Amino acid sequence: MRISCPFCGERDHSEFTYGGDASVTFPELDASLEEWNDAVYIRSNPKGVLREKWHHSGGCRIWLVLERDTLTHSISQVEPARLTISELVK
Ligand SMILES: [Zn+2]
């Protein structure tokens, strides 16, 4: 699988570290342990296009959000996890 980092260009996925489902929303810091357990460990693992966090650990070290089809591994979108970073490098 190849990932096109918006800052470094196309690279092999081995330069990246998977960071989990980007659609997960975490509870408030004072939420119950059960809410935190569910947010951290309970996943639905659906097939198809998902938004995922990936860290370019072997490159620019920026966190990215990818839209990736888990069946075909095709990537339809890559953007910085913090969109303000794109504005900083313009
Ligand atoms: Zn990069």
Short mmCIF file of N, CA and C and ligand atoms in Angstrom, two decimals, residues 5 7-8 56 59-61, ligand 1:
data_model
loop_
_atom_site.label_atom_id
_atom_site.label_comp_id
_atom_site.label_asym_id
_atom_site.label_seq_id
_atom_site.Cartn_x
_atom_site.Cartn_y
_atom_site.Cartn_z
N CYS A 5 1.60 11.33 1.20
CA CYS A 5 1.66 12.35 2.24
C CYS A 5 1.60 13.73 1.56
N PHE A 7 2.86 16.36 2.38
CA PHE A 7 4.10 17.11 2.58
C PHE A 7 5.32 16.42 1.96
N CYS A 8 5.33 15.07 1.94
CA CYS A 8 6.50 14.31 1.50
C CYS A 8 6.30 13.62 0.15
N HIS A 56 2.97 9.81 10.02
CA HIS A 56 4.11 9.62 9.12
C HIS A 56 5.39 9.59 9.96
N GLY A 59 8.82 9.92 8.27
CA GLY A 59 8.93 11.06 7.37
C GLY A 59 8.78 12.36 8.13
N CYS A 60 7.75 13.12 7.78
CA CYS A 60 7.57 14.46 8.35
C CYS A 60 7.00 14.45 9.77
N ARG A 61 6.57 13.27 10.25
CA ARG A 61 6.04 13.09 11.62
C ARG A 61 4.72 13.84 11.83
ZN ZN B 1 5.08 13.19 5.44
#
